[in-house]
């Protein structure tokens, strides 16, 4: 499997597009394998959406913890 690594961009939309391009070849391979196994494009799309939702849900708690940690470390307190 090829390495999918980001190039440093300061603009978020550039990073998002680059991430899509980096993942596209493997995505096409994955969907082609699913089609060859007999799954319809609708089934594949729904499965990918469900997996994406699960990934987001799994990442959300760690993102929230990171955000709270950053807020605490940058918090200015008079105590």
mmCIF file of N, CA and C in Angstrom:
data_model
loop_
_atom_site.group_PDB
_atom_site.id
_atom_site.type_symbol
_atom_site.label_atom_id
_atom_site.label_comp_id
_atom_site.label_asym_id
_atom_site.label_seq_id
_atom_site.Cartn_x
_atom_site.Cartn_y
_atom_site.Cartn_z
ATOM 1 N N UNK A 1 0.853 -1.178 0.000
ATOM 2 C CA UNK A 1 0.000 0.000 0.000
ATOM 3 C C UNK A 1 0.894 1.235 0.000
ATOM 4 N N UNK A 2 0.613 2.182 -0.900
ATOM 5 C CA UNK A 2 1.442 3.383 -0.948
ATOM 6 C C UNK A 2 1.257 4.252 0.291
ATOM 7 N N UNK A 3 2.274 5.025 0.558
ATOM 8 C CA UNK A 3 2.228 5.937 1.699
ATOM 9 C C UNK A 3 1.383 7.139 1.317
ATOM 10 N N UNK A 4 0.461 7.491 2.196
ATOM 11 C CA UNK A 4 -0.382 8.667 1.984
ATOM 12 C C UNK A 4 0.078 9.716 2.976
ATOM 13 N N UNK A 5 0.881 10.658 2.491
ATOM 14 C CA UNK A 5 1.405 11.667 3.409
ATOM 15 C C UNK A 5 1.059 13.060 2.899
ATOM 16 N N UNK A 6 0.787 13.963 3.806
ATOM 17 C CA UNK A 6 0.417 15.318 3.401
ATOM 18 C C UNK A 6 1.629 16.166 3.052
ATOM 19 N N UNK A 7 1.407 17.077 2.140
ATOM 20 C CA UNK A 7 2.357 18.148 1.892
ATOM 21 C C UNK A 7 1.869 19.301 2.748
ATOM 22 N N UNK A 8 2.780 20.037 3.327
ATOM 23 C CA UNK A 8 2.387 21.120 4.225
ATOM 24 C C UNK A 8 1.765 22.259 3.421
ATOM 25 N N UNK A 9 0.520 22.562 3.734
ATOM 26 C CA UNK A 9 -0.187 23.698 3.144
ATOM 27 C C UNK A 9 -0.740 24.530 4.286
ATOM 28 N N UNK A 10 -0.749 25.819 4.093
ATOM 29 C CA UNK A 10 -1.305 26.676 5.133
ATOM 30 C C UNK A 10 -2.808 26.832 4.974
ATOM 31 N N UNK A 11 -3.317 26.678 3.759
ATOM 32 C CA UNK A 11 -4.747 26.823 3.530
ATOM 33 C C UNK A 11 -5.434 25.476 3.727
ATOM 34 N N UNK A 12 -6.466 25.462 4.561
ATOM 35 C CA UNK A 12 -7.163 24.221 4.895
ATOM 36 C C UNK A 12 -7.757 23.553 3.659
ATOM 37 N N UNK A 13 -8.374 24.337 2.755
ATOM 38 C CA UNK A 13 -8.996 23.717 1.588
ATOM 39 C C UNK A 13 -7.954 23.057 0.691
ATOM 40 N N UNK A 14 -6.735 23.571 0.639
ATOM 41 C CA UNK A 14 -5.666 22.933 -0.131
ATOM 42 C C UNK A 14 -5.306 21.589 0.475
ATOM 43 N N UNK A 15 -5.235 21.520 1.800
ATOM 44 C CA UNK A 15 -4.930 20.251 2.476
ATOM 45 C C UNK A 15 -6.040 19.235 2.241
ATOM 46 N N UNK A 16 -7.290 19.686 2.290
ATOM 47 C CA UNK A 16 -8.411 18.775 2.077
ATOM 48 C C UNK A 16 -8.383 18.194 0.670
ATOM 49 N N UNK A 17 -8.142 19.039 -0.332
ATOM 50 C CA UNK A 17 -8.062 18.557 -1.710
ATOM 51 C C UNK A 17 -6.877 17.619 -1.891
ATOM 52 N N UNK A 18 -5.759 17.956 -1.282
ATOM 53 C CA UNK A 18 -4.584 17.097 -1.385
ATOM 54 C C UNK A 18 -4.835 15.746 -0.726
ATOM 55 N N UNK A 19 -5.515 15.755 0.404
ATOM 56 C CA UNK A 19 -5.856 14.505 1.084
ATOM 57 C C UNK A 19 -6.740 13.646 0.182
ATOM 58 N N UNK A 20 -7.719 14.274 -0.463
ATOM 59 C CA UNK A 20 -8.583 13.531 -1.386
ATOM 60 C C UNK A 20 -7.775 12.919 -2.517
ATOM 61 N N UNK A 21 -6.878 13.692 -3.102
ATOM 62 C CA UNK A 21 -6.040 13.175 -4.194
ATOM 63 C C UNK A 21 -5.153 12.039 -3.709
ATOM 64 N N UNK A 22 -4.615 12.167 -2.516
ATOM 65 C CA UNK A 22 -3.727 11.134 -1.975
ATOM 66 C C UNK A 22 -4.476 9.829 -1.734
ATOM 67 N N UNK A 23 -5.738 9.926 -1.368
ATOM 68 C CA UNK A 23 -6.521 8.737 -1.045
ATOM 69 C C UNK A 23 -7.272 8.163 -2.247
ATOM 70 N N UNK A 24 -7.371 8.925 -3.315
ATOM 71 C CA UNK A 24 -8.233 8.546 -4.435
ATOM 72 C C UNK A 24 -7.879 7.199 -5.057
ATOM 73 N N UNK A 25 -6.611 6.946 -5.332
ATOM 74 C CA UNK A 25 -6.230 5.687 -5.977
ATOM 75 C C UNK A 25 -6.638 4.485 -5.137
ATOM 76 N N UNK A 26 -6.362 4.547 -3.840
ATOM 77 C CA UNK A 26 -6.722 3.432 -2.959
ATOM 78 C C UNK A 26 -8.237 3.303 -2.823
ATOM 79 N N UNK A 27 -8.933 4.424 -2.831
ATOM 80 C CA UNK A 27 -10.396 4.412 -2.787
ATOM 81 C C UNK A 27 -10.945 3.695 -4.016
ATOM 82 N N UNK A 28 -10.404 4.016 -5.194
ATOM 83 C CA UNK A 28 -10.855 3.377 -6.428
ATOM 84 C C UNK A 28 -10.565 1.881 -6.416
ATOM 85 N N UNK A 29 -9.425 1.485 -5.876
ATOM 86 C CA UNK A 29 -9.100 0.063 -5.749
ATOM 87 C C UNK A 29 -10.102 -0.615 -4.825
ATOM 88 N N UNK A 30 -10.368 -0.007 -3.686
ATOM 89 C CA UNK A 30 -11.298 -0.581 -2.715
ATOM 90 C C UNK A 30 -12.697 -0.737 -3.308
ATOM 91 N N UNK A 31 -13.189 0.295 -3.986
ATOM 92 C CA UNK A 31 -14.527 0.200 -4.569
ATOM 93 C C UNK A 31 -14.563 -0.817 -5.708
ATOM 94 N N UNK A 32 -13.489 -0.908 -6.490
ATOM 95 C CA UNK A 32 -13.436 -1.909 -7.561
ATOM 96 C C UNK A 32 -13.457 -3.322 -6.985
ATOM 97 N N UNK A 33 -12.728 -3.550 -5.901
ATOM 98 C CA UNK A 33 -12.745 -4.864 -5.249
ATOM 99 C C UNK A 33 -14.143 -5.209 -4.749
ATOM 100 N N UNK A 34 -14.826 -4.229 -4.186
ATOM 101 C CA UNK A 34 -16.189 -4.462 -3.697
ATOM 102 C C UNK A 34 -17.134 -4.777 -4.858
ATOM 103 N N UNK A 35 -16.988 -4.052 -5.976
ATOM 104 C CA UNK A 35 -17.819 -4.323 -7.155
ATOM 105 C C UNK A 35 -17.552 -5.722 -7.695
ATOM 106 N N UNK A 36 -16.274 -6.103 -7.774
ATOM 107 C CA UNK A 36 -15.913 -7.440 -8.253
ATOM 108 C C UNK A 36 -16.472 -8.530 -7.351
ATOM 109 N N UNK A 37 -16.640 -8.219 -6.075
ATOM 110 C CA UNK A 37 -17.195 -9.185 -5.124
ATOM 111 C C UNK A 37 -18.717 -9.271 -5.244
ATOM 112 N N UNK A 38 -19.315 -8.384 -6.053
ATOM 113 C CA UNK A 38 -20.745 -8.467 -6.293
ATOM 114 C C UNK A 38 -21.599 -7.413 -5.632
ATOM 115 N N UNK A 39 -20.980 -6.465 -4.948
ATOM 116 C CA UNK A 39 -21.745 -5.406 -4.296
ATOM 117 C C UNK A 39 -22.119 -4.342 -5.323
ATOM 118 N N UNK A 40 -23.315 -3.760 -5.192
ATOM 119 C CA UNK A 40 -23.740 -2.682 -6.095
ATOM 120 C C UNK A 40 -23.079 -1.375 -5.664
ATOM 121 N N UNK A 41 -23.080 -0.409 -6.577
ATOM 122 C CA UNK A 41 -22.468 0.874 -6.220
ATOM 123 C C UNK A 41 -23.228 1.529 -5.075
ATOM 124 N N UNK A 42 -24.564 1.292 -5.012
ATOM 125 C CA UNK A 42 -25.354 1.861 -3.925
ATOM 126 C C UNK A 42 -24.957 1.243 -2.582
ATOM 127 N N UNK A 43 -24.783 -0.080 -2.570
ATOM 128 C CA UNK A 43 -24.374 -0.760 -1.337
ATOM 129 C C UNK A 43 -22.990 -0.303 -0.892
ATOM 130 N N UNK A 44 -22.104 -0.148 -1.863
ATOM 131 C CA UNK A 44 -20.741 0.304 -1.556
ATOM 132 C C UNK A 44 -20.776 1.718 -0.981
ATOM 133 N N UNK A 45 -21.532 2.604 -1.626
ATOM 134 C CA UNK A 45 -21.616 3.992 -1.156
ATOM 135 C C UNK A 45 -22.194 4.061 0.252
ATOM 136 N N UNK A 46 -23.260 3.297 0.506
ATOM 137 C CA UNK A 46 -23.854 3.304 1.844
ATOM 138 C C UNK A 46 -22.894 2.742 2.885
ATOM 139 N N UNK A 47 -22.167 1.691 2.527
ATOM 140 C CA UNK A 47 -21.188 1.120 3.463
ATOM 141 C C UNK A 47 -20.080 2.126 3.762
ATOM 142 N N UNK A 48 -19.611 2.827 2.732
ATOM 143 C CA UNK A 48 -18.560 3.825 2.933
ATOM 144 C C UNK A 48 -19.064 4.973 3.814
ATOM 145 N N UNK A 49 -20.299 5.389 3.602
ATOM 146 C CA UNK A 49 -20.869 6.446 4.444
ATOM 147 C C UNK A 49 -20.965 5.998 5.894
ATOM 148 N N UNK A 50 -21.420 4.773 6.113
ATOM 149 C CA UNK A 50 -21.534 4.253 7.477
ATOM 150 C C UNK A 50 -20.156 4.166 8.135
ATOM 151 N N UNK A 51 -19.174 3.671 7.391
ATOM 152 C CA UNK A 51 -17.817 3.579 7.938
ATOM 153 C C UNK A 51 -17.257 4.964 8.249
ATOM 154 N N UNK A 52 -17.559 5.930 7.398
ATOM 155 C CA UNK A 52 -17.110 7.302 7.636
ATOM 156 C C UNK A 52 -17.754 7.869 8.893
ATOM 157 N N UNK A 53 -19.048 7.624 9.070
ATOM 158 C CA UNK A 53 -19.730 8.092 10.280
ATOM 159 C C UNK A 53 -19.127 7.457 11.529
ATOM 160 N N UNK A 54 -18.813 6.165 11.453
ATOM 161 C CA UNK A 54 -18.197 5.486 12.592
ATOM 162 C C UNK A 54 -16.817 6.071 12.891
ATOM 163 N N UNK A 55 -16.059 6.373 11.856
ATOM 164 C CA UNK A 55 -14.729 6.959 12.028
ATOM 165 C C UNK A 55 -14.838 8.329 12.699
ATOM 166 N N UNK A 56 -15.767 9.150 12.216
ATOM 167 C CA UNK A 56 -15.960 10.481 12.797
ATOM 168 C C UNK A 56 -16.371 10.364 14.258
ATOM 169 N N UNK A 57 -17.294 9.456 14.550
ATOM 170 C CA UNK A 57 -17.747 9.275 15.932
ATOM 171 C C UNK A 57 -16.600 8.819 16.826
ATOM 172 N N UNK A 58 -15.746 7.958 16.310
ATOM 173 C CA UNK A 58 -14.613 7.469 17.099
ATOM 174 C C UNK A 58 -13.574 8.561 17.325
ATOM 175 N N UNK A 59 -13.399 9.446 16.353
ATOM 176 C CA UNK A 59 -12.398 10.505 16.456
ATOM 177 C C UNK A 59 -12.891 11.678 17.283
ATOM 178 N N UNK A 60 -14.176 11.885 17.333
ATOM 179 C CA UNK A 60 -14.751 13.044 18.021
ATOM 180 C C UNK A 60 -14.330 13.136 19.483
ATOM 181 N N UNK A 61 -14.401 12.049 20.272
ATOM 182 C CA UNK A 61 -13.984 12.178 21.683
ATOM 183 C C UNK A 61 -12.526 12.593 21.835
ATOM 184 N N UNK A 62 -11.637 12.036 21.017
ATOM 185 C CA UNK A 62 -10.230 12.404 21.146
ATOM 186 C C UNK A 62 -10.020 13.851 20.718
ATOM 187 N N UNK A 63 -10.759 14.308 19.721
ATOM 188 C CA UNK A 63 -10.656 15.704 19.302
ATOM 189 C C UNK A 63 -11.145 16.631 20.397
ATOM 190 N N UNK A 64 -12.230 16.248 21.057
ATOM 191 C CA UNK A 64 -12.758 17.072 22.146
ATOM 192 C C UNK A 64 -11.764 17.125 23.295
ATOM 193 N N UNK A 65 -11.134 15.991 23.604
ATOM 194 C CA UNK A 65 -10.143 15.965 24.682
ATOM 195 C C UNK A 65 -8.944 16.828 24.316
ATOM 196 N N UNK A 66 -8.495 16.763 23.049
ATOM 197 C CA UNK A 66 -7.374 17.586 22.608
ATOM 198 C C UNK A 66 -7.727 19.068 22.717
ATOM 199 N N UNK A 67 -8.939 19.422 22.311
ATOM 200 C CA UNK A 67 -9.364 20.823 22.370
ATOM 201 C C UNK A 67 -9.396 21.315 23.812
ATOM 202 N N UNK A 68 -9.943 20.491 24.730
ATOM 203 C CA UNK A 68 -9.977 20.889 26.140
ATOM 204 C C UNK A 68 -8.564 21.039 26.685
ATOM 205 N N UNK A 69 -7.682 20.145 26.291
ATOM 206 C CA UNK A 69 -6.298 20.211 26.744
ATOM 207 C C UNK A 69 -5.633 21.496 26.256
ATOM 208 N N UNK A 70 -5.876 21.847 24.999
ATOM 209 C CA UNK A 70 -5.316 23.084 24.457
ATOM 210 C C UNK A 70 -5.873 24.302 25.180
ATOM 211 N N UNK A 71 -7.170 24.280 25.459
ATOM 212 C CA UNK A 71 -7.773 25.409 26.172
ATOM 213 C C UNK A 71 -7.167 25.562 27.556
ATOM 214 N N UNK A 72 -6.962 24.442 28.246
ATOM 215 C CA UNK A 72 -6.367 24.509 29.588
ATOM 216 C C UNK A 72 -4.936 25.029 29.523
ATOM 217 N N UNK A 73 -4.173 24.587 28.549
ATOM 218 C CA UNK A 73 -2.774 25.004 28.480
ATOM 219 C C UNK A 73 -2.637 26.469 28.073
ATOM 220 N N UNK A 74 -3.640 27.002 27.379
ATOM 221 C CA UNK A 74 -3.592 28.402 26.967
ATOM 222 C C UNK A 74 -4.410 29.306 27.884
ATOM 223 N N UNK A 75 -5.034 28.720 28.873
ATOM 224 C CA UNK A 75 -5.887 29.485 29.781
ATOM 225 C C UNK A 75 -5.034 30.388 30.668
ATOM 226 N N UNK A 76 -5.454 31.620 30.753
ATOM 227 C CA UNK A 76 -4.789 32.576 31.646
ATOM 228 C C UNK A 76 -5.624 32.666 32.914
ATOM 229 N N UNK A 77 -5.038 32.347 34.015
ATOM 230 C CA UNK A 77 -5.771 32.357 35.275
ATOM 231 C C UNK A 77 -5.094 33.305 36.248
ATOM 232 N N UNK A 78 -5.905 33.958 37.057
ATOM 233 C CA UNK A 78 -5.367 34.848 38.080
ATOM 234 C C UNK A 78 -5.160 34.119 39.398
ATOM 235 N N UNK A 79 -5.491 32.845 39.464
ATOM 236 C CA UNK A 79 -5.359 32.077 40.707
ATOM 237 C C UNK A 79 -3.933 31.681 40.955
#
